[in-house]
Amino acid sequence: MSSTPPATPAAPATGTARVKRGMAEQLKGGVIMDVVTPEQAKIAEDAGAVAVMALERVPADIRKDGGVARMSDPDMIESIIEAVSIPVMAKSRIGHFVEAQVLQSLGVDYIDESEVLTPADEANHSDKWSFTTPFVCGATNLGEALRRVAEGAAMIRSKGEAGTGNVVEAVRHLRQIKAEIGRLAACDQHELYAAAKELRAPYELVAETAALGRLPVVLFSAGGVATPADAALMRQLGAEGVFVGSGIFKSGDPARRAAAIVRATTFFDDPKAVADASRNLGEAMVGINCDTLPETERYANRGW
Amino acid sequence: MAATPLVGVLALQGDVPEHLKALTASGARATTVRRPEELARLDGLVLPGGESTTISKLAALFGLTGPLRARIAEGLPVYGTCAGMILLADKILDPRAGQETFGGIDMIVRRNAFGRQNESFEASVAVTGIEGPPVDGVFIRAPWVESTGAATEVLATYGGHPVAVRQGNALATSFHPELTGDHRLHGHFTELVRAAA
């Protein structure tokens, strides 16, 4: 090489909003898969997952087993971090900022402050600005999404109803968020203050969302995606990527289904590609009809 | 040649919309590319930020690795950021089993060299050939260049490691100008595409 590059001074800044939100931008168009062992994490990585979510039990099992669902064992999380080179996310309970501190200390790449675990605080979510590790949070509507962003969330996922294998709630929540953004974008300046009041979200974030015509952070979909067509549906509805929980490792052939969901997520607007991805996948997870689910067992109601 | 070159952004996964925006702002026509047959008409190509292992797996799965490698070897101007830099390296220091790159720049890169997400950072980086103040370098689980061949020019370093390089029509940065709204590097690349066409 010939040239001498210029010197580059200036101290580096970690944990900035741009670095946290930018990390989520890198995941766009991808599939994030729930895994409970290093072996599953490798299957997910080989299938083309863009990240894995390390947890103790997939939501379908949390539903079945009942009891209090908590952060996973640090040994398990570390063994998953060791096993793959893609980013590793892990879940903390809502408001359990010590679990979040532990996850940060383990070096996870993203923390999901998740309604799938049993909430630790029924009034407050964690202050996510105080962490270097970025957070993703669930939301069922725009106000909830913006309250999470106000608390420092760097990525939002529509909640859906985890562990059901039923996409209906994911569709409801994503449509709700998109529709509310659409209504905001049509507001004139005078109306934005009242809109902020109605959404119970900070005016600045409401105004920013109105101006952008989208959330200020990346929006994924989660909760009930079980098939390639489900994933493509969420993408066509405007999700920038999908989380798949129980749908993969509760199915008959996880490796095959995982790869198929990835393919359908990439080629979400090509029905022929989605059809090809949907062939011969074996048993899908059985699934639960959400309208028979008691209110107390709806995870989407958790979070405030 | 056409006054507005057509630049594709590989859209298997990653921060594709940000690159499309930066290219459009730089005076290029920008389009997404997901299939081998979409490569022929391009004047230039961007490999976006994303997860390099995922993108290389998807490229192999969808039959893109060979065609991409061939187009880049022919001299198609190409710019890779972060994951894109890894994909342009002739060699990865610590590849995942079966991880293949498209090549194009005679260099060895180290993946996630600056660390995991907790170590991700922003810092000013002065880049040779970019006029004005240093660019705001956004480094996210970023790679660095471990070593370069004789034909590879180092355009910027950070912490003693090359983070921006060029060989012929191939340009790569460890960081993400597409996330900053500063389009000077995309402008620089668009000029390179114009000159090559």
Short mmCIF file of C-alpha atoms in Angstrom, two decimals:
data_model
loop_
_atom_site.label_atom_id
_atom_site.label_comp_id
_atom_site.label_asym_id
_atom_site.label_seq_id
_atom_site.Cartn_x
_atom_site.Cartn_y
_atom_site.Cartn_z
CA MET A 1 0.00 0.00 0.00
CA SER A 2 1.09 3.49 -0.77
CA SER A 3 -0.77 6.27 1.02
CA THR A 4 -0.50 7.29 4.65
CA PRO A 5 -3.98 7.52 6.12
CA PRO A 6 -4.82 10.58 8.18
CA ALA A 7 -4.76 10.22 11.94
CA THR A 8 -8.14 9.85 13.62
CA PRO A 9 -8.54 11.43 17.05
CA ALA A 10 -11.72 11.77 19.17
CA ALA A 11 -12.76 9.46 21.98
CA PRO A 12 -15.27 6.77 21.08
CA ALA A 13 -18.80 7.01 22.48
CA THR A 14 -20.52 3.71 23.36
CA GLY A 15 -24.19 3.10 24.06
CA THR A 16 -25.42 6.11 22.04
CA ALA A 17 -28.96 6.09 20.67
CA ARG A 18 -27.52 5.86 17.17
CA VAL A 19 -25.41 2.83 18.02
CA LYS A 20 -28.35 1.13 19.78
CA ARG A 21 -30.94 1.88 17.11
CA GLY A 22 -28.38 1.25 14.39
CA MET A 23 -27.87 -2.28 15.68
CA ALA A 24 -31.57 -2.98 15.05
CA GLU A 25 -31.23 -1.52 11.53
CA GLN A 26 -28.68 -4.27 10.84
CA LEU A 27 -31.27 -6.93 11.70
CA LYS A 28 -33.87 -5.69 9.22
CA GLY A 29 -35.31 -8.18 6.79
CA GLY A 30 -34.27 -10.96 9.11
CA VAL A 31 -35.73 -13.61 11.38
CA ILE A 32 -34.90 -13.73 15.10
CA MET A 33 -35.49 -17.16 16.57
CA ASP A 34 -36.18 -18.31 20.14
CA VAL A 35 -33.70 -20.97 21.27
CA VAL A 36 -33.25 -22.76 24.57
CA THR A 37 -29.97 -24.66 23.96
CA PRO A 38 -26.68 -24.07 22.09
CA GLU A 39 -27.69 -26.87 19.69
CA GLN A 40 -30.88 -25.04 18.78
CA ALA A 41 -28.90 -21.81 18.40
CA LYS A 42 -26.65 -23.50 15.83
CA ILE A 43 -29.65 -24.86 13.94
CA ALA A 44 -31.07 -21.33 13.88
CA GLU A 45 -27.79 -19.82 12.68
CA ASP A 46 -27.40 -22.47 9.97
CA ALA A 47 -30.94 -21.78 8.79
CA GLY A 48 -30.08 -18.11 8.26
CA ALA A 49 -31.44 -16.52 11.45
CA VAL A 50 -30.17 -12.98 11.88
CA ALA A 51 -30.07 -13.32 15.68
CA VAL A 52 -31.23 -15.71 18.38
CA MET A 53 -33.25 -15.07 21.51
CA ALA A 54 -31.87 -17.14 24.37
CA LEU A 55 -34.51 -18.21 26.85
CA GLU A 56 -35.19 -20.98 29.31
CA ARG A 57 -38.46 -22.21 27.84
CA VAL A 58 -40.20 -21.24 24.64
CA PRO A 59 -43.49 -19.39 25.24
CA ALA A 60 -45.60 -22.48 24.41
CA ASP A 61 -43.93 -24.32 27.29
CA ILE A 62 -44.21 -21.32 29.61
CA ARG A 63 -47.95 -21.43 28.89
CA LYS A 64 -48.15 -25.15 29.49
CA ASP A 65 -46.02 -25.26 32.64
CA GLY A 66 -47.42 -22.17 34.32
CA GLY A 67 -45.61 -20.68 37.33
CA VAL A 68 -43.30 -17.66 37.31
CA ALA A 69 -41.18 -17.26 34.18
CA ARG A 70 -37.85 -15.51 34.77
CA MET A 71 -34.56 -14.58 33.13
CA SER A 72 -32.56 -17.60 31.99
CA ASP A 73 -29.58 -19.20 33.69
CA PRO A 74 -26.40 -17.20 32.90
CA ASP A 75 -24.58 -20.46 32.06
CA MET A 76 -27.15 -21.25 29.42
CA ILE A 77 -26.93 -17.76 27.93
CA GLU A 78 -23.14 -17.86 27.87
CA SER A 79 -23.11 -21.26 26.22
CA ILE A 80 -25.36 -19.89 23.48
CA ILE A 81 -23.13 -16.81 23.06
CA GLU A 82 -20.22 -19.24 22.67
CA ALA A 83 -22.05 -21.40 20.15
CA VAL A 84 -22.93 -18.82 17.49
CA SER A 85 -21.45 -15.74 15.86
CA ILE A 86 -24.77 -13.99 15.15
CA PRO A 87 -26.09 -11.59 17.82
CA VAL A 88 -27.64 -13.09 20.94
CA MET A 89 -30.63 -11.51 22.67
CA ALA A 90 -32.09 -12.48 26.03
CA LYS A 91 -35.25 -11.65 27.97
CA SER A 92 -35.68 -9.82 31.25
CA ARG A 93 -38.94 -9.48 33.14
CA ILE A 94 -40.79 -6.17 32.74
CA GLY A 95 -39.42 -3.74 35.32
CA HIS A 96 -36.78 -6.17 36.56
CA PHE A 97 -33.81 -3.92 35.93
CA VAL A 98 -31.48 -6.18 37.90
CA GLU A 99 -32.13 -9.05 35.50
CA ALA A 100 -31.33 -6.54 32.75
CA GLN A 101 -28.10 -5.56 34.53
CA VAL A 102 -27.14 -9.23 34.72
CA LEU A 103 -27.85 -9.72 31.01
CA GLN A 104 -25.76 -6.67 30.17
CA SER A 105 -22.89 -8.01 32.25
CA LEU A 106 -23.06 -11.30 30.33
CA GLY A 107 -22.52 -9.40 27.10
CA VAL A 108 -25.81 -10.13 25.33
CA ASP A 109 -26.31 -7.94 22.26
CA TYR A 110 -29.94 -6.97 22.93
CA ILE A 111 -32.26 -7.25 25.93
CA ASP A 112 -35.95 -8.02 25.39
CA GLU A 113 -37.94 -6.57 28.28
CA SER A 114 -40.65 -9.08 27.65
CA GLU A 115 -44.26 -9.68 28.56
CA VAL A 116 -43.65 -13.38 27.91
CA LEU A 117 -41.91 -13.53 31.30
CA THR A 118 -43.86 -12.78 34.47
CA PRO A 119 -43.77 -9.01 35.14
CA ALA A 120 -41.74 -7.88 38.15
CA ASP A 121 -43.28 -4.41 38.35
CA GLU A 122 -46.89 -3.64 37.56
CA ALA A 123 -46.38 0.11 37.18
CA ASN A 124 -42.91 0.70 35.79
CA HIS A 125 -40.75 -0.62 33.01
CA SER A 126 -36.96 -0.49 33.33
CA ASP A 127 -35.14 2.77 32.58
CA LYS A 128 -33.45 1.60 29.41
CA TRP A 129 -31.41 4.77 28.88
CA SER A 130 -29.19 3.76 31.80
CA PHE A 131 -27.91 0.71 29.90
CA THR A 132 -25.24 0.36 27.23
CA THR A 133 -26.98 -2.73 25.88
CA PRO A 134 -29.95 -1.81 23.68
CA PHE A 135 -33.50 -2.97 24.45
CA VAL A 136 -36.37 -4.25 22.37
CA CYS A 137 -39.88 -4.04 23.83
CA GLY A 138 -43.30 -5.27 22.80
CA ALA A 139 -46.25 -3.03 21.98
CA THR A 140 -49.89 -3.53 21.03
CA ASN A 141 -50.48 0.04 19.88
CA LEU A 142 -48.63 3.24 19.02
CA GLY A 143 -48.92 4.86 22.45
CA GLU A 144 -47.39 1.83 24.11
CA ALA A 145 -44.61 1.72 21.50
CA LEU A 146 -43.74 5.39 22.04
CA ARG A 147 -43.82 5.05 25.84
CA ARG A 148 -41.24 2.27 25.48
CA VAL A 149 -39.13 4.44 23.15
CA ALA A 150 -39.39 7.26 25.71
CA GLU A 151 -37.96 4.86 28.30
CA GLY A 152 -35.07 4.13 25.95
CA ALA A 153 -36.17 1.15 23.84
CA ALA A 154 -34.12 1.07 20.62
CA MET A 155 -36.38 -1.38 18.80
CA ILE A 156 -40.07 -2.27 18.99
CA ARG A 157 -41.86 -5.50 18.19
CA SER A 158 -45.59 -5.82 17.95
CA LYS A 159 -46.57 -8.23 20.73
CA GLY A 160 -48.94 -10.69 19.18
CA GLU A 161 -49.80 -13.54 21.51
CA ALA A 162 -46.65 -15.58 22.12
CA GLY A 163 -46.77 -19.35 22.36
CA THR A 164 -50.07 -19.74 20.54
CA GLY A 165 -48.91 -20.42 16.99
CA ASN A 166 -51.79 -18.15 16.00
CA VAL A 167 -50.91 -15.05 14.01
CA VAL A 168 -54.18 -13.21 14.61
CA GLU A 169 -52.95 -11.04 17.49
CA ALA A 170 -49.69 -10.20 15.70
CA VAL A 171 -51.78 -8.95 12.78
CA ARG A 172 -54.08 -6.99 15.09
CA HIS A 173 -51.20 -5.23 16.88
CA LEU A 174 -49.17 -4.44 13.78
CA ARG A 175 -52.25 -3.10 11.97
CA GLN A 176 -53.09 -1.02 15.02
CA ILE A 177 -49.62 0.54 15.18
CA LYS A 178 -49.49 1.20 11.43
CA ALA A 179 -53.00 2.66 11.38
CA GLU A 180 -52.22 5.00 14.27
CA ILE A 181 -49.04 6.17 12.54
CA GLY A 182 -51.11 6.81 9.43
CA ARG A 183 -53.57 8.92 11.41
CA LEU A 184 -50.73 10.87 13.03
CA ALA A 185 -49.15 11.60 9.67
CA ALA A 186 -52.45 13.19 8.62
CA CYS A 187 -52.60 15.46 11.69
CA ASP A 188 -51.78 19.13 11.33
CA GLN A 189 -49.45 20.77 13.81
CA HIS A 190 -52.31 21.95 16.06
CA GLU A 191 -53.64 18.42 16.42
CA LEU A 192 -50.35 16.79 17.45
CA TYR A 193 -50.55 18.02 21.05
CA ALA A 194 -53.96 16.46 21.57
CA ALA A 195 -52.76 13.32 19.77
CA ALA A 196 -49.86 13.06 22.24
CA LYS A 197 -52.30 13.38 25.12
CA GLU A 198 -54.55 10.67 23.68
CA LEU A 199 -51.62 8.35 22.98
CA ARG A 200 -50.21 9.03 26.46
CA ALA A 201 -46.79 9.50 24.86
CA PRO A 202 -44.30 12.40 24.87
CA TYR A 203 -45.15 15.13 22.37
CA GLU A 204 -41.62 15.14 20.89
CA LEU A 205 -41.82 11.46 19.95
CA VAL A 206 -45.34 11.88 18.60
CA ALA A 207 -44.22 14.80 16.42
CA GLU A 208 -41.16 12.86 15.25
CA THR A 209 -43.29 9.84 14.32
CA ALA A 210 -45.74 12.08 12.46
CA ALA A 211 -42.91 13.68 10.49
CA LEU A 212 -41.19 10.38 9.69
CA GLY A 213 -44.39 8.47 8.90
CA ARG A 214 -42.87 5.58 10.85
CA LEU A 215 -41.61 4.81 14.33
CA PRO A 216 -38.28 6.46 15.22
CA VAL A 217 -36.92 2.92 15.76
CA VAL A 218 -37.06 -0.37 13.86
CA LEU A 219 -40.40 -2.23 14.06
CA PHE A 220 -40.48 -6.04 13.99
CA SER A 221 -43.42 -8.36 14.51
CA ALA A 222 -43.69 -11.14 17.08
CA GLY A 223 -46.07 -13.52 18.77
CA GLY A 224 -47.76 -16.30 16.85
CA VAL A 225 -45.75 -16.61 13.63
CA ALA A 226 -45.64 -20.34 12.82
CA THR A 227 -45.41 -20.68 9.03
CA PRO A 228 -43.50 -19.13 6.11
CA ALA A 229 -46.73 -17.49 4.96
CA ASP A 230 -47.26 -15.99 8.44
CA ALA A 231 -43.80 -14.40 8.26
CA ALA A 232 -44.42 -13.06 4.75
CA LEU A 233 -47.80 -11.71 5.88
CA MET A 234 -46.21 -9.71 8.69
CA ARG A 235 -43.61 -8.34 6.29
CA GLN A 236 -46.26 -7.33 3.78
CA LEU A 237 -48.17 -5.62 6.57
CA GLY A 238 -45.11 -3.50 7.24
CA ALA A 239 -42.99 -5.34 9.81
CA GLU A 240 -39.29 -4.86 9.08
CA GLY A 241 -38.52 -8.38 10.28
CA VAL A 242 -40.00 -11.12 12.46
CA PHE A 243 -39.42 -12.87 15.75
CA VAL A 244 -40.35 -16.53 15.72
CA GLY A 245 -40.71 -18.21 19.09
CA SER A 246 -42.30 -21.56 19.64
CA GLY A 247 -43.20 -21.91 15.95
CA ILE A 248 -39.86 -23.42 14.98
CA PHE A 249 -38.72 -25.70 17.76
CA LYS A 250 -42.25 -26.88 18.55
CA SER A 251 -42.69 -28.07 14.96
CA GLY A 252 -41.92 -31.45 13.42
CA ASP A 253 -38.76 -30.47 11.51
CA PRO A 254 -37.19 -27.35 13.09
CA ALA A 255 -34.17 -26.98 10.76
CA ARG A 256 -36.33 -27.16 7.68
CA ARG A 257 -39.06 -24.90 9.02
CA ALA A 258 -36.50 -22.35 10.21
CA ALA A 259 -34.87 -22.14 6.77
CA ALA A 260 -38.29 -21.94 5.11
CA ILE A 261 -39.39 -19.04 7.32
CA VAL A 262 -36.14 -17.22 6.53
CA ARG A 263 -36.69 -17.72 2.80
CA ALA A 264 -40.27 -16.46 2.99
CA THR A 265 -39.16 -13.44 5.01
CA THR A 266 -36.57 -12.47 2.38
CA PHE A 267 -38.93 -13.06 -0.57
CA PHE A 268 -42.05 -11.91 1.30
CA ASP A 269 -43.52 -10.20 -1.76
CA ASP A 270 -43.04 -13.17 -4.11
CA PRO A 271 -45.93 -15.66 -3.68
CA LYS A 272 -44.15 -18.32 -5.71
CA ALA A 273 -41.12 -18.18 -3.42
CA VAL A 274 -43.41 -18.32 -0.37
CA ALA A 275 -45.17 -21.32 -1.91
CA ASP A 276 -41.85 -23.08 -2.48
CA ALA A 277 -40.83 -22.32 1.08
CA SER A 278 -44.09 -23.78 2.37
CA ARG A 279 -43.75 -27.24 0.81
CA ASN A 280 -43.23 -30.41 2.86
CA LEU A 281 -42.41 -28.81 6.17
CA GLY A 282 -43.97 -31.52 8.31
CA GLU A 283 -46.16 -30.75 11.31
CA ALA A 284 -46.61 -27.12 12.28
CA MET A 285 -47.06 -26.44 15.97
CA VAL A 286 -50.62 -27.21 16.97
CA GLY A 287 -51.66 -23.73 17.97
CA ILE A 288 -54.22 -22.20 20.28
CA ASN A 289 -57.32 -20.23 19.35
CA CYS A 290 -56.81 -16.84 20.96
CA ASP A 291 -60.52 -16.21 21.50
CA THR A 292 -60.65 -19.16 23.90
CA LEU A 293 -57.68 -17.81 25.85
CA PRO A 294 -58.74 -16.31 29.22
CA GLU A 295 -57.82 -12.64 29.72
CA THR A 296 -55.46 -13.60 32.55
CA GLU A 297 -53.46 -15.82 30.20
CA ARG A 298 -52.99 -13.15 27.54
CA TYR A 299 -49.37 -12.00 27.66
CA ALA A 300 -50.15 -9.01 25.46
CA ASN A 301 -52.06 -7.45 28.38
CA ARG A 302 -48.84 -7.26 30.37
CA GLY A 303 -46.97 -3.95 30.09
CA TRP A 304 -48.34 -0.49 30.68
CA MET B 1 -22.84 6.78 -20.39
CA ALA B 2 -26.10 7.42 -18.62
CA ALA B 3 -25.87 10.49 -16.42
CA THR B 4 -27.53 8.68 -13.53
CA PRO B 5 -25.93 5.31 -12.93
CA LEU B 6 -28.01 2.41 -11.63
CA VAL B 7 -26.71 1.11 -8.32
CA GLY B 8 -28.14 -2.02 -6.71
CA VAL B 9 -28.27 -2.71 -3.00
CA LEU B 10 -28.08 -6.40 -2.10
CA ALA B 11 -31.38 -6.84 -0.26
CA LEU B 12 -31.18 -10.26 1.35
CA GLN B 13 -31.08 -8.70 4.80
CA GLY B 14 -29.70 -5.59 6.48
CA ASP B 15 -30.01 -1.80 6.46
CA VAL B 16 -31.07 -1.65 2.83
CA PRO B 17 -33.45 1.36 2.91
CA GLU B 18 -30.75 3.60 4.41
CA HIS B 19 -28.38 2.76 1.55
CA LEU B 20 -31.10 3.35 -1.05
CA LYS B 21 -31.73 6.77 0.48
CA ALA B 22 -28.03 7.68 0.61
CA LEU B 23 -27.49 6.60 -3.00
CA THR B 24 -30.52 8.51 -4.26
CA ALA B 25 -29.32 11.60 -2.38
CA SER B 26 -25.94 11.13 -4.10
CA GLY B 27 -27.46 11.27 -7.57
CA ALA B 28 -27.67 7.57 -8.39
CA ARG B 29 -30.72 5.53 -9.31
CA ALA B 30 -30.94 2.97 -6.53
CA THR B 31 -32.66 -0.40 -6.64
CA THR B 32 -32.81 -3.55 -4.55
CA VAL B 33 -31.24 -6.79 -5.78
CA ARG B 34 -32.19 -10.28 -4.61
CA ARG B 35 -31.82 -12.49 -7.68
CA PRO B 36 -28.93 -13.41 -10.00
CA GLU B 37 -30.73 -12.12 -13.10
CA GLU B 38 -30.99 -8.65 -11.51
CA LEU B 39 -27.20 -8.20 -11.48
CA ALA B 40 -26.55 -7.77 -15.22
CA ARG B 41 -28.02 -4.29 -15.63
CA LEU B 42 -26.23 -2.71 -12.67
CA ASP B 43 -23.54 -0.03 -12.95
CA GLY B 44 -22.60 -0.47 -9.31
CA LEU B 45 -23.50 -2.49 -6.23
CA VAL B 46 -23.71 -1.86 -2.48
CA LEU B 47 -23.36 -4.65 0.06
CA PRO B 48 -25.21 -3.25 3.08
CA GLY B 49 -24.68 -3.58 6.78
CA GLY B 50 -26.34 -6.61 8.31
CA GLU B 51 -25.17 -9.94 9.63
CA SER B 52 -22.38 -11.23 7.41
CA THR B 53 -22.92 -14.88 8.28
CA THR B 54 -26.63 -14.56 7.49
CA ILE B 55 -26.10 -12.68 4.23
CA SER B 56 -23.46 -15.13 2.99
CA LYS B 57 -25.69 -18.08 3.89
CA LEU B 58 -28.67 -16.55 2.11
CA ALA B 59 -26.55 -15.68 -0.92
CA ALA B 60 -25.39 -19.29 -1.17
CA LEU B 61 -28.91 -20.61 -0.62
CA PHE B 62 -30.37 -18.39 -3.33
CA GLY B 63 -27.63 -19.04 -5.91
CA LEU B 64 -26.14 -15.56 -5.71
CA THR B 65 -22.61 -16.25 -4.49
CA GLY B 66 -21.14 -17.31 -7.84
CA PRO B 67 -22.83 -14.59 -9.94
CA LEU B 68 -21.90 -11.88 -7.42
CA ARG B 69 -18.32 -13.07 -7.27
CA ALA B 70 -18.12 -13.03 -11.07
CA ARG B 71 -19.59 -9.51 -11.44
CA ILE B 72 -17.25 -8.12 -8.80
CA ALA B 73 -14.25 -9.87 -10.39
CA GLU B 74 -15.20 -8.24 -13.73
CA GLY B 75 -14.73 -4.87 -12.09
CA LEU B 76 -18.29 -3.88 -11.18
CA PRO B 77 -17.86 -0.97 -8.76
CA VAL B 78 -18.90 -2.16 -5.31
CA TYR B 79 -19.11 -0.61 -1.85
CA GLY B 80 -19.52 -2.66 1.33
CA THR B 81 -20.25 -1.35 4.84
CA CYS B 82 -19.57 -3.48 7.94
CA ALA B 83 -21.00 -6.89 6.92
CA GLY B 84 -20.44 -5.71 3.34
CA MET B 85 -16.75 -5.17 4.10
CA ILE B 86 -16.49 -8.75 5.35
CA LEU B 87 -18.19 -10.02 2.19
CA LEU B 88 -15.70 -8.12 0.02
CA ALA B 89 -12.65 -9.53 1.78
CA ASP B 90 -10.69 -12.15 -0.11
CA LYS B 91 -10.22 -13.81 3.25
CA ILE B 92 -11.85 -13.86 6.70
CA LEU B 93 -9.57 -14.50 9.66
CA ASP B 94 -12.11 -16.50 11.66
CA PRO B 95 -14.89 -17.62 9.31
CA ARG B 96 -17.87 -19.66 10.44
CA ALA B 97 -17.80 -23.15 8.95
CA GLY B 98 -18.71 -22.79 5.29
CA GLN B 99 -18.85 -18.99 5.36
CA GLU B 100 -17.92 -17.77 1.91
CA THR B 101 -17.17 -14.22 0.81
CA PHE B 102 -17.60 -12.67 -2.62
CA GLY B 103 -14.07 -11.29 -2.56
CA GLY B 104 -12.85 -8.27 -4.49
CA ILE B 105 -10.43 -6.70 -2.04
CA ASP B 106 -7.10 -8.27 -1.25
CA MET B 107 -7.34 -8.17 2.53
CA ILE B 108 -7.96 -10.28 5.58
CA VAL B 109 -10.73 -9.07 7.91
CA ARG B 110 -11.50 -9.94 11.49
CA ARG B 111 -15.21 -10.16 12.23
CA ASN B 112 -16.62 -8.38 15.32
CA ALA B 113 -13.05 -7.19 15.91
CA PHE B 114 -14.19 -4.16 17.90
CA GLY B 115 -16.32 -6.39 20.14
CA ARG B 116 -19.95 -7.21 20.76
CA GLN B 117 -22.82 -4.70 20.90
CA ASN B 118 -21.79 -3.30 24.30
CA GLU B 119 -18.51 -2.19 22.69
CA SER B 120 -20.18 -0.69 19.62
CA PHE B 121 -19.32 3.01 19.35
CA GLU B 122 -19.29 6.25 17.40
CA ALA B 123 -16.10 8.15 16.66
CA SER B 124 -14.77 10.69 14.17
CA VAL B 125 -12.84 9.15 11.31
CA ALA B 126 -10.84 11.10 8.73
CA VAL B 127 -11.04 9.35 5.36
CA THR B 128 -8.58 9.96 2.53
CA GLY B 129 -10.39 11.43 -0.45
CA ILE B 130 -13.36 12.73 1.55
CA GLU B 131 -13.31 16.53 1.69
CA GLY B 132 -14.29 18.49 4.78
CA PRO B 133 -14.47 17.44 8.41
CA PRO B 134 -14.01 13.80 9.50
CA VAL B 135 -16.99 11.52 9.05
CA ASP B 136 -18.98 10.28 12.03
CA GLY B 137 -18.05 6.61 12.11
CA VAL B 138 -20.80 4.38 13.52
CA PHE B 139 -19.16 1.04 14.41
CA ILE B 140 -21.64 -1.74 15.26
CA ARG B 141 -20.13 -5.11 16.17
CA ALA B 142 -17.71 -3.92 13.54
CA PRO B 143 -14.89 -5.71 11.73
CA TRP B 144 -11.46 -4.31 11.09
CA VAL B 145 -8.91 -5.08 8.44
CA GLU B 146 -6.19 -7.31 9.78
CA SER B 147 -3.84 -7.05 6.79
CA THR B 148 -3.92 -5.80 3.22
CA GLY B 149 -2.30 -6.81 -0.05
CA ALA B 150 -0.06 -4.58 -2.17
CA ALA B 151 -2.91 -3.28 -4.34
CA THR B 152 -5.17 -2.34 -1.43
CA GLU B 153 -5.13 1.28 -0.35
CA VAL B 154 -5.93 2.09 3.28
CA LEU B 155 -8.18 5.19 3.40
CA ALA B 156 -8.69 5.39 7.15
CA THR B 157 -7.61 3.75 10.36
CA TYR B 158 -9.06 3.67 13.85
CA GLY B 159 -7.17 2.44 16.89
CA GLY B 160 -4.31 1.44 14.61
CA HIS B 161 -6.49 -0.76 12.39
CA PRO B 162 -7.60 -0.05 8.83
CA VAL B 163 -11.35 0.71 8.77
CA ALA B 164 -11.72 2.06 5.22
CA VAL B 165 -10.00 0.52 2.20
CA ARG B 166 -10.13 0.58 -1.57
CA GLN B 167 -8.83 -1.66 -4.28
CA GLY B 168 -9.66 -0.55 -7.80
CA ASN B 169 -13.42 -0.13 -7.99
CA ALA B 170 -14.08 -1.86 -4.68
CA LEU B 171 -14.57 0.26 -1.56
CA ALA B 172 -15.22 -0.93 1.99
CA THR B 173 -15.73 0.64 5.42
CA SER B 174 -16.03 -0.98 8.86
CA PHE B 175 -18.53 1.71 9.80
CA HIS B 176 -22.00 2.75 8.58
CA PRO B 177 -22.19 6.15 6.81
CA GLU B 178 -25.73 5.17 5.75
CA LEU B 179 -26.90 5.63 9.36
CA THR B 180 -25.66 9.21 9.70
CA GLY B 181 -27.29 11.29 6.98
CA ASP B 182 -23.79 12.32 5.82
CA HIS B 183 -23.73 11.09 2.24
CA ARG B 184 -20.14 12.01 1.33
CA LEU B 185 -18.93 8.40 1.13
CA HIS B 186 -21.92 7.37 -0.99
CA GLY B 187 -21.23 10.44 -3.15
CA HIS B 188 -17.62 9.34 -3.49
CA PHE B 189 -18.76 5.85 -4.48
CA THR B 190 -21.30 7.21 -6.97
CA GLU B 191 -18.48 9.19 -8.63
CA LEU B 192 -16.47 5.99 -8.82
CA VAL B 193 -19.43 4.26 -10.50
CA ARG B 194 -19.78 7.14 -12.98
CA ALA B 195 -16.08 7.04 -13.81
CA ALA B 196 -16.14 3.29 -14.36
CA ALA B 197 -19.18 3.19 -16.64
#
